CSV table of C-alpha atoms and ligand atoms in Angstrom, one decimal:
chain,number,residue,atom,x,y,z
A,1,MET,CA,24.7,-9.6,1.7
A,2,LYS,CA,21.8,-8.6,-0.6
A,3,LYS,CA,21.1,-4.9,-1.1
A,4,ALA,CA,17.6,-3.5,-1.4
A,5,LEU,CA,16.5,-0.1,-2.5
A,6,ILE,CA,13.1,1.0,-1.2
A,7,THR,CA,11.5,4.1,-2.6
A,8,GLY,CA,9.0,5.6,-0.2
A,9,ILE,CA,10.8,4.1,2.9
A,10,THR,CA,9.2,6.7,5.2
A,11,GLY,CA,5.7,5.5,4.4
A,12,GLN,CA,3.7,2.7,6.1
A,13,ASP,CA,4.8,-0.1,3.7
A,14,GLY,CA,8.3,1.2,3.3
A,15,ALA,CA,9.0,1.1,7.0
A,16,TYR,CA,7.6,-2.4,7.5
A,17,LEU,CA,9.4,-3.7,4.4
A,18,ALA,CA,12.7,-2.2,5.6
A,19,LYS,CA,12.2,-4.0,9.0
A,20,LEU,CA,11.5,-7.3,7.3
A,21,LEU,CA,14.5,-7.0,5.0
A,22,LEU,CA,16.9,-6.0,7.8
A,23,ASN,CA,15.7,-9.1,9.7
A,24,LYS,CA,16.5,-11.1,6.6
A,25,GLY,CA,20.1,-9.7,6.6
A,26,TYR,CA,19.7,-7.3,3.7
A,27,ASP,CA,21.6,-4.0,3.4
A,28,VAL,CA,18.7,-1.5,3.1
A,29,ILE,CA,18.8,1.9,1.4
A,30,GLY,CA,15.6,4.0,1.3
A,31,THR,CA,14.7,7.0,-0.7
A,32,SER,CA,12.7,10.1,0.2
A,33,ARG,CA,11.9,13.3,-1.7
A,34,ASP,CA,14.3,15.2,0.6
A,35,ALA,CA,16.3,13.1,3.0
A,36,ALA,CA,17.4,16.2,4.9
A,37,ILE,CA,13.9,17.0,6.1
A,38,SER,CA,12.1,13.6,5.7
A,39,ASN,CA,9.7,12.4,8.3
A,40,LEU,CA,11.4,9.4,10.0
A,41,ALA,CA,8.5,8.9,12.5
A,42,ASN,CA,7.5,5.5,11.1
A,43,LEU,CA,11.1,4.2,11.0
A,44,LYS,CA,11.6,5.5,14.5
A,45,LYS,CA,8.4,3.7,15.7
A,46,LEU,CA,9.8,0.5,14.3
A,47,GLN,CA,13.3,1.3,15.8
A,48,ILE,CA,15.1,1.0,12.6
A,49,HIS,CA,15.8,4.6,11.6
A,50,ASP,CA,19.6,4.2,12.4
A,51,LYS,CA,19.8,0.9,10.5
A,52,VAL,CA,18.9,2.2,7.0
A,53,ALA,CA,20.6,4.8,4.8
A,54,ILE,CA,18.3,7.4,3.3
A,55,GLU,CA,19.0,9.0,-0.1
A,56,THR,CA,17.2,12.0,-1.6
A,57,MET,CA,15.5,11.0,-4.9
A,58,SER,CA,12.9,12.6,-7.0
A,59,LEU,CA,11.0,9.9,-8.8
A,60,ASP,CA,9.8,12.2,-11.6
A,61,ASP,CA,13.4,13.3,-12.4
A,62,PHE,CA,15.2,10.6,-14.4
A,63,ASN,CA,18.7,11.9,-13.6
A,64,SER,CA,17.9,11.8,-9.9
A,65,VAL,CA,16.6,8.2,-10.2
A,66,LEU,CA,19.6,7.1,-12.3
A,67,HIS,CA,22.1,8.6,-9.9
A,68,VAL,CA,20.7,6.7,-6.9
A,69,VAL,CA,20.5,3.4,-8.8
A,70,VAL,CA,24.0,3.7,-10.2
A,71,LYS,CA,25.5,4.8,-6.8
A,72,ASN,CA,23.9,2.1,-4.7
A,73,LYS,CA,23.9,-0.9,-7.1
A,74,PRO,CA,20.9,-2.7,-5.5
A,75,ASP,CA,19.9,-6.3,-6.2
A,76,GLU,CA,16.3,-5.6,-5.6
A,77,ILE,CA,14.2,-2.4,-6.0
A,78,TYR,CA,10.9,-2.0,-4.3
A,79,ASN,CA,8.9,1.0,-5.6
A,80,LEU,CA,6.6,2.1,-2.8
A,81,ALA,CA,6.8,5.9,-3.2
A,82,GLY,CA,4.1,8.0,-4.7
A,83,GLN,CA,0.9,10.0,-3.9
A,84,SER,CA,-1.0,7.1,-2.3
A,85,SER,CA,-4.4,8.6,-1.3
A,86,VAL,CA,-7.4,7.9,-3.6
A,87,GLY,CA,-9.2,10.9,-2.1
A,88,LEU,CA,-6.3,13.3,-2.6
A,89,SER,CA,-5.9,12.1,-6.2
A,90,PHE,CA,-9.1,13.9,-7.1
A,91,GLU,CA,-7.5,17.2,-5.9
A,92,GLN,CA,-3.9,16.4,-7.2
A,93,PRO,CA,-4.4,14.3,-10.3
A,94,LEU,CA,-1.2,15.4,-12.0
A,95,ALA,CA,1.1,14.8,-9.0
A,96,THR,CA,-0.6,11.5,-8.5
A,97,TYR,CA,0.1,10.5,-12.1
A,98,GLU,CA,3.6,11.8,-12.2
A,99,SER,CA,4.7,10.0,-9.0
A,100,ASN,CA,3.0,6.7,-9.7
A,101,MET,CA,3.3,6.4,-13.4
A,102,ILE,CA,6.3,8.5,-14.5
A,103,GLY,CA,8.2,7.5,-11.4
A,104,THR,CA,7.7,3.8,-12.2
A,105,LEU,CA,8.8,4.4,-15.8
A,106,ASN,CA,12.0,6.2,-14.7
A,107,LEU,CA,12.9,3.3,-12.4
A,108,LEU,CA,12.3,0.8,-15.2
A,109,GLU,CA,14.5,2.9,-17.6
A,110,ALA,CA,17.2,3.2,-15.0
A,111,ILE,CA,17.3,-0.6,-14.5
A,112,ARG,CA,17.3,-1.2,-18.3
A,113,PHE,CA,20.2,1.2,-18.9
A,114,THR,CA,22.3,0.1,-15.9
A,115,ASN,CA,21.8,-3.5,-14.8
A,116,SER,CA,18.9,-5.5,-16.2
A,117,SER,CA,19.4,-8.2,-13.6
A,118,ILE,CA,18.0,-5.9,-10.8
A,119,LYS,CA,14.7,-7.3,-9.7
A,120,PHE,CA,11.9,-4.8,-9.5
A,121,TYR,CA,8.7,-4.8,-7.4
A,122,ASN,CA,6.1,-2.1,-8.1
A,123,ALA,CA,3.3,-1.2,-5.7
A,124,GLY,CA,0.1,-1.8,-7.6
A,125,SER,CA,-3.4,-1.4,-6.3
A,126,SER,CA,-6.9,-3.0,-6.1
A,127,GLU,CA,-8.2,0.5,-7.2
A,128,CYS,CA,-7.2,-0.6,-10.8
A,129,PHE,CA,-10.2,-2.9,-10.9
A,130,GLY,CA,-12.7,-0.2,-10.2
A,131,ASP,CA,-16.1,-1.3,-9.0
A,132,THR,CA,-16.1,-5.1,-8.9
A,133,GLU,CA,-19.9,-5.2,-8.4
A,134,ASN,CA,-20.6,-8.8,-7.6
A,135,ARG,CA,-17.5,-10.1,-9.3
A,136,ILE,CA,-14.6,-11.5,-7.3
A,137,VAL,CA,-11.5,-10.3,-9.1
A,138,ASN,CA,-8.4,-12.4,-9.8
A,139,GLU,CA,-5.1,-11.7,-11.8
A,140,GLN,CA,-7.0,-12.1,-15.1
A,141,SER,CA,-9.7,-9.5,-14.3
A,142,PRO,CA,-9.9,-6.3,-16.4
A,143,PHE,CA,-9.0,-2.9,-15.1
A,144,MET,CA,-11.8,-0.3,-14.9
A,145,PRO,CA,-10.4,2.4,-12.6
A,146,VAL,CA,-12.7,5.2,-11.3
A,147,SER,CA,-10.1,7.6,-9.7
A,148,PRO,CA,-7.0,9.5,-10.9
A,149,TYR,CA,-5.1,7.2,-8.5
A,150,GLY,CA,-6.5,4.1,-10.1
A,151,VAL,CA,-5.8,5.3,-13.6
A,152,ALA,CA,-2.1,6.1,-12.6
A,153,LYS,CA,-1.6,2.7,-11.0
A,154,SER,CA,-3.2,1.0,-14.0
A,155,ALA,CA,-0.8,2.8,-16.4
A,156,ALA,CA,2.2,1.9,-14.2
A,157,PHE,CA,1.0,-1.8,-14.1
A,158,TRP,CA,1.1,-1.9,-17.9
A,159,GLN,CA,4.6,-0.3,-18.0
A,160,VAL,CA,5.9,-3.0,-15.7
A,161,ASP,CA,4.2,-5.7,-17.8
A,162,ASN,CA,5.7,-4.2,-21.0
A,163,TYR,CA,9.3,-4.0,-19.6
A,164,ARG,CA,9.0,-7.6,-18.5
A,165,LYS,CA,7.9,-8.8,-21.9
A,166,ALA,CA,10.0,-6.4,-24.1
A,167,TYR,CA,13.3,-6.3,-22.1
A,168,LYS,CA,13.0,-9.5,-20.1
A,169,LEU,CA,13.3,-7.6,-16.8
A,170,PHE,CA,12.3,-9.4,-13.6
A,171,SER,CA,9.6,-6.7,-13.0
A,172,VAL,CA,6.4,-7.4,-11.2
A,173,THR,CA,3.4,-5.6,-9.7
A,174,GLY,CA,1.7,-6.6,-6.5
A,175,ILE,CA,-1.9,-5.8,-6.8
A,176,LEU,CA,-2.5,-5.1,-3.1
A,177,PHE,CA,-5.9,-4.6,-1.5
A,178,ASN,CA,-6.1,-2.2,1.5
A,179,HIS,CA,-3.8,-3.0,4.3
A,180,GLU,CA,-3.6,-1.0,7.5
A,181,SER,CA,-1.5,-0.4,10.6
A,182,GLY,CA,-0.9,2.3,13.2
A,183,LEU,CA,1.6,3.8,10.7
A,184,ARG,CA,-1.2,5.1,8.4
A,185,PRO,CA,-1.8,8.8,8.6
A,186,GLU,CA,-5.3,10.0,9.7
A,187,ARG,CA,-6.1,11.0,6.1
A,188,PHE,CA,-6.9,7.3,5.6
A,189,VAL,CA,-10.4,6.4,6.7
A,190,THR,CA,-9.5,3.4,8.8
A,191,ARG,CA,-7.0,5.3,10.9
A,192,LYS,CA,-9.4,8.2,11.2
A,193,ILE,CA,-12.1,5.8,12.6
A,194,ILE,CA,-9.7,4.1,15.0
A,195,ALA,CA,-8.1,7.4,16.2
A,196,THR,CA,-11.4,9.2,16.6
A,197,ALA,CA,-13.1,6.3,18.4
A,198,CYS,CA,-10.1,6.0,20.8
A,199,ARG,CA,-10.2,9.7,21.6
A,200,ILE,CA,-14.0,9.3,22.3
A,201,TYR,CA,-13.1,6.3,24.5
A,202,ASN,CA,-10.7,8.6,26.4
A,203,GLY,CA,-13.4,11.2,27.0
A,204,SER,CA,-13.5,13.4,23.9
A,205,GLN,CA,-16.9,14.8,23.0
A,206,GLU,CA,-16.2,14.9,19.2
A,207,LYS,CA,-18.2,13.1,16.6
A,208,LEU,CA,-16.9,10.7,13.9
A,209,ALA,CA,-17.8,12.2,10.5
A,210,LEU,CA,-17.7,9.8,7.6
A,211,GLY,CA,-18.9,9.8,3.9
A,212,ASP,CA,-20.4,6.7,2.4
A,213,THR,CA,-20.3,3.9,5.0
A,214,SER,CA,-21.9,1.3,2.7
A,215,ILE,CA,-18.7,0.9,0.6
A,216,LYS,CA,-17.1,-2.5,1.0
A,217,ARG,CA,-13.4,-3.3,1.1
A,218,ASP,CA,-10.9,-6.1,1.8
A,219,TRP,CA,-8.7,-4.9,4.7
A,220,GLY,CA,-5.6,-6.7,5.8
A,221,TRP,CA,-2.6,-6.1,8.1
A,222,ALA,CA,0.4,-4.3,6.5
A,223,PRO,CA,3.2,-6.3,8.0
A,224,GLU,CA,1.8,-9.4,6.4
A,225,TYR,CA,1.6,-7.7,3.0
A,226,VAL,CA,5.2,-6.6,2.8
A,227,GLU,CA,6.2,-10.3,3.3
A,228,ALA,CA,4.2,-11.0,0.0
A,229,MET,CA,6.2,-8.2,-1.8
A,230,TRP,CA,9.5,-9.9,-0.8
A,231,LYS,CA,8.2,-13.4,-1.8
A,232,MET,CA,7.2,-12.1,-5.2
A,233,LEU,CA,10.8,-11.1,-5.9
A,234,GLN,CA,12.1,-14.5,-4.6
A,235,HIS,CA,9.8,-16.5,-6.9
A,236,HIS,CA,11.5,-18.3,-9.8
A,237,GLU,CA,9.6,-16.3,-12.4
A,238,PRO,CA,8.2,-12.7,-12.5
A,239,ILE,CA,4.4,-12.9,-12.0
A,240,ASP,CA,1.9,-10.3,-10.9
A,241,PHE,CA,-0.1,-11.3,-7.8
A,242,ILE,CA,-3.2,-10.2,-6.1
A,243,ILE,CA,-2.6,-9.8,-2.3
A,244,ALA,CA,-5.7,-9.7,-0.1
A,245,THR,CA,-7.4,-11.5,2.7
A,246,GLY,CA,-10.2,-12.7,0.5
A,247,GLU,CA,-12.8,-11.3,3.0
A,248,THR,CA,-14.9,-8.2,2.3
A,249,ASN,CA,-16.6,-6.0,4.9
A,250,SER,CA,-18.5,-2.7,4.7
A,251,LEU,CA,-17.1,0.5,6.2
A,252,GLN,CA,-20.2,0.3,8.5
A,253,ASP,CA,-19.1,-3.2,9.7
A,254,PHE,CA,-15.7,-1.7,10.4
A,255,VAL,CA,-17.1,1.2,12.4
A,256,VAL,CA,-19.5,-1.0,14.4
A,257,GLU,CA,-16.7,-3.5,15.3
A,258,VAL,CA,-14.4,-0.7,16.4
A,259,PHE,CA,-17.0,0.8,18.8
A,260,ASN,CA,-18.1,-2.6,20.0
A,261,GLN,CA,-14.5,-3.5,20.9
A,262,LEU,CA,-14.3,-0.2,22.8
A,263,LYS,CA,-17.7,-1.0,24.5
A,264,LEU,CA,-19.2,2.1,23.0
A,265,ASN,CA,-22.5,2.5,21.1
A,266,TRP,CA,-21.6,3.6,17.5
A,267,GLU,CA,-24.9,5.2,16.9
A,268,ASP,CA,-24.1,7.8,19.6
A,269,HIS,CA,-20.9,8.9,17.8
A,270,LEU,CA,-21.2,8.6,14.0
A,271,ILE,CA,-22.5,11.3,11.7
A,272,VAL,CA,-22.6,10.9,7.9
A,273,ASP,CA,-21.4,14.0,6.1
A,274,LYS,CA,-22.3,14.1,2.4
A,275,ASN,CA,-19.4,16.5,1.8
A,276,LEU,CA,-17.1,13.6,2.5
A,277,TYR,CA,-18.5,11.6,-0.4
A,278,ARG,CA,-15.9,11.2,-3.3
A,279,PRO,CA,-16.7,12.4,-6.9
A,280,SER,CA,-16.7,8.7,-7.8
A,281,ASP,CA,-16.0,5.8,-5.5
A,282,LEU,CA,-15.9,2.0,-5.5
A,283,LYS,CA,-18.9,0.4,-4.0
A,284,LEU,CA,-17.3,-3.0,-3.5
A,285,GLY,CA,-13.8,-4.6,-3.7
A,286,GLN,CA,-13.8,-8.4,-3.6
A,287,ALA,CA,-10.6,-10.4,-4.2
A,288,ASP,CA,-9.5,-13.9,-4.9
A,289,PRO,CA,-5.9,-14.2,-3.5
A,290,ARG,CA,-5.6,-18.0,-4.1
A,291,MET,CA,-2.8,-17.7,-6.6
A,292,ALA,CA,-0.5,-16.1,-4.0
A,293,LYS,CA,-1.3,-19.0,-1.6
A,294,LYS,CA,-0.6,-21.6,-4.3
A,295,LEU,CA,2.6,-20.2,-5.8
A,296,LEU,CA,4.1,-18.1,-3.0
A,297,SER,CA,2.7,-19.9,0.1
A,298,TRP,CA,1.5,-16.5,1.2
A,299,GLU,CA,-1.8,-16.1,3.0
A,300,SER,CA,-3.1,-13.5,5.3
A,301,SER,CA,-3.9,-14.7,8.8
A,302,VAL,CA,-5.2,-11.4,10.3
A,303,LYS,CA,-8.9,-10.9,9.5
A,304,LEU,CA,-11.1,-7.9,10.3
A,305,LYS,CA,-11.8,-8.5,14.1
A,306,GLU,CA,-8.2,-9.2,14.9
A,307,LEU,CA,-7.0,-6.4,12.7
A,308,ILE,CA,-9.2,-3.9,14.5
A,309,SER,CA,-8.0,-5.2,17.9
A,310,ILE,CA,-4.4,-4.7,16.8
A,311,LEU,CA,-5.1,-1.2,15.5
A,312,ILE,CA,-6.9,-0.2,18.7
A,313,LYS,CA,-4.1,-1.5,20.9
A,314,GLU,CA,-1.5,0.4,18.8
A,315,GLU,CA,-3.6,3.6,19.0
A,316,LEU,CA,-4.2,3.4,22.7
A,317,SER,CA,-0.5,2.8,23.4
A,318,VAL,CA,0.6,6.0,21.5
B,1,LIG,P1,2.5,6.1,2.1
B,1,LIG,O1,2.5,5.7,3.6
B,1,LIG,O2,1.7,7.2,1.6
B,1,LIG,O3,4.0,6.3,1.7
B,1,LIG,C1,4.4,6.6,0.4
B,1,LIG,C2,5.6,7.5,0.4
B,1,LIG,O4,5.8,8.0,-0.9
B,1,LIG,C3,5.6,8.6,1.4
B,1,LIG,O5,6.1,8.3,2.7
B,1,LIG,C4,6.4,9.7,0.7
B,1,LIG,O6,7.8,9.7,1.1
B,1,LIG,C5,6.3,9.4,-0.8
B,1,LIG,N1,5.4,10.3,-1.5
B,1,LIG,C6,4.2,10.8,-1.1
B,1,LIG,N2,3.7,11.6,-2.0
B,1,LIG,C7,4.6,11.6,-3.1
B,1,LIG,C8,4.6,12.2,-4.3
B,1,LIG,N3,3.7,13.1,-4.7
B,1,LIG,N4,5.7,12.0,-5.1
B,1,LIG,C9,6.7,11.2,-4.7
B,1,LIG,N5,6.7,10.6,-3.5
B,1,LIG,C10,5.7,10.7,-2.7
B,1,LIG,O7,2.0,4.8,1.3
B,1,LIG,P2,1.9,3.2,1.7
B,1,LIG,O8,0.6,3.0,2.4
B,1,LIG,O9,3.1,2.8,2.4
B,1,LIG,O10,1.8,2.5,0.3
B,1,LIG,C11,3.0,2.2,-0.4
B,1,LIG,C12,2.6,2.0,-1.9
B,1,LIG,O11,1.6,1.0,-2.0
B,1,LIG,C13,2.0,3.3,-2.5
B,1,LIG,O12,2.4,3.3,-3.9
B,1,LIG,C14,0.6,3.0,-2.4
B,1,LIG,O13,-0.1,3.7,-3.4
B,1,LIG,C15,0.5,1.5,-2.7
B,1,LIG,N6,-0.7,0.8,-2.1
B,1,LIG,C16,-1.0,1.0,-0.8
B,1,LIG,C17,-2.1,0.3,-0.3
B,1,LIG,C18,-2.4,0.4,1.2
B,1,LIG,O14,-3.5,-0.1,1.6
B,1,LIG,N7,-1.5,0.9,2.0
B,1,LIG,C19,-2.8,-0.5,-1.1
B,1,LIG,C20,-2.5,-0.6,-2.4
B,1,LIG,C21,-1.4,0.0,-2.9
B,1,LIG,P3,8.7,11.0,1.3
B,1,LIG,O15,7.8,12.1,1.9
B,1,LIG,O16,9.7,10.6,2.3
B,1,LIG,O17,9.2,11.4,0.0
């Protein structure tokens, strides 16, 4: 039986990945900053909270990381923990950097010191590319991050690359574009739109307040994306992959589709609030995920309309 350690198991991706690995017969151990008080809501929603072991681990404390790795002897480590909100990273740049960059470095060091055959997946992000303007980015495209989050993820990417080359670790980064589910908190704009629109559908008189709705993103469905993480660690060589749908839509398109599916007129409910604009934001994120299709046989099947339909169903069933 293979053993996997998932940092950030209480988050969206951690919970879906844990479910996937349990289904594949893995022994799954997850970490949280404080296992005694961690929020198991996502694991409970997926009905797997009693099938995984949770360890307390502080990513920015090397002793804590080393202790958990030595104690559990995993075959694979998936590093999904860290401050994951771009918006919040402008308010908490240091915590964002420490969790995403120092945390990754501590894990790499723990692997190097204990068992260099442990395979390591690191959660990278499309935010590393910055504004892609009219370029469609692939695995060779340069990083030009425009947020503290993007900077931290870029630094972590190069650490993973360096440990692969310098110490021959099987360490990879998945450069994932946005992926959503009902497990996302409302701090994230897609969940905010879905949750607010569903409350309005159920009779609420509130308005949906958003910042810049002209931004464009590639949105996929989270359960498909965790499959790509696993596939990256099963590939015969360690390679970084872009994981995305390959389709880009504006936030405005997202809003219109949500209200259309709920048979509501979006213009009656949306207000644009300049206070919600970020200090700097990506206008456009366009991805070329063809390498993942070619080498991993991974491709997203859920595109925007179906994604929104899934998210609405999940929201209305809560
Ligand atoms: P998430 O739901 O926010 O989960 C991340 C987990 O990390 C949290 O459950 C939390 O667990 C832990 N955490 C939060 N803040 C932390 C901090 N300051 N220091 C240490 N740990 C912290 O994130 P996700 O959506 O599952 O994403 C997983 C990873 O993929 C993240 O690294 C994210 O940046 C990256 N990513 C996500 C997307 C996306 O669209 N979802 C796209 C690209 C990359 P505890 O509270 O239990 O400690």
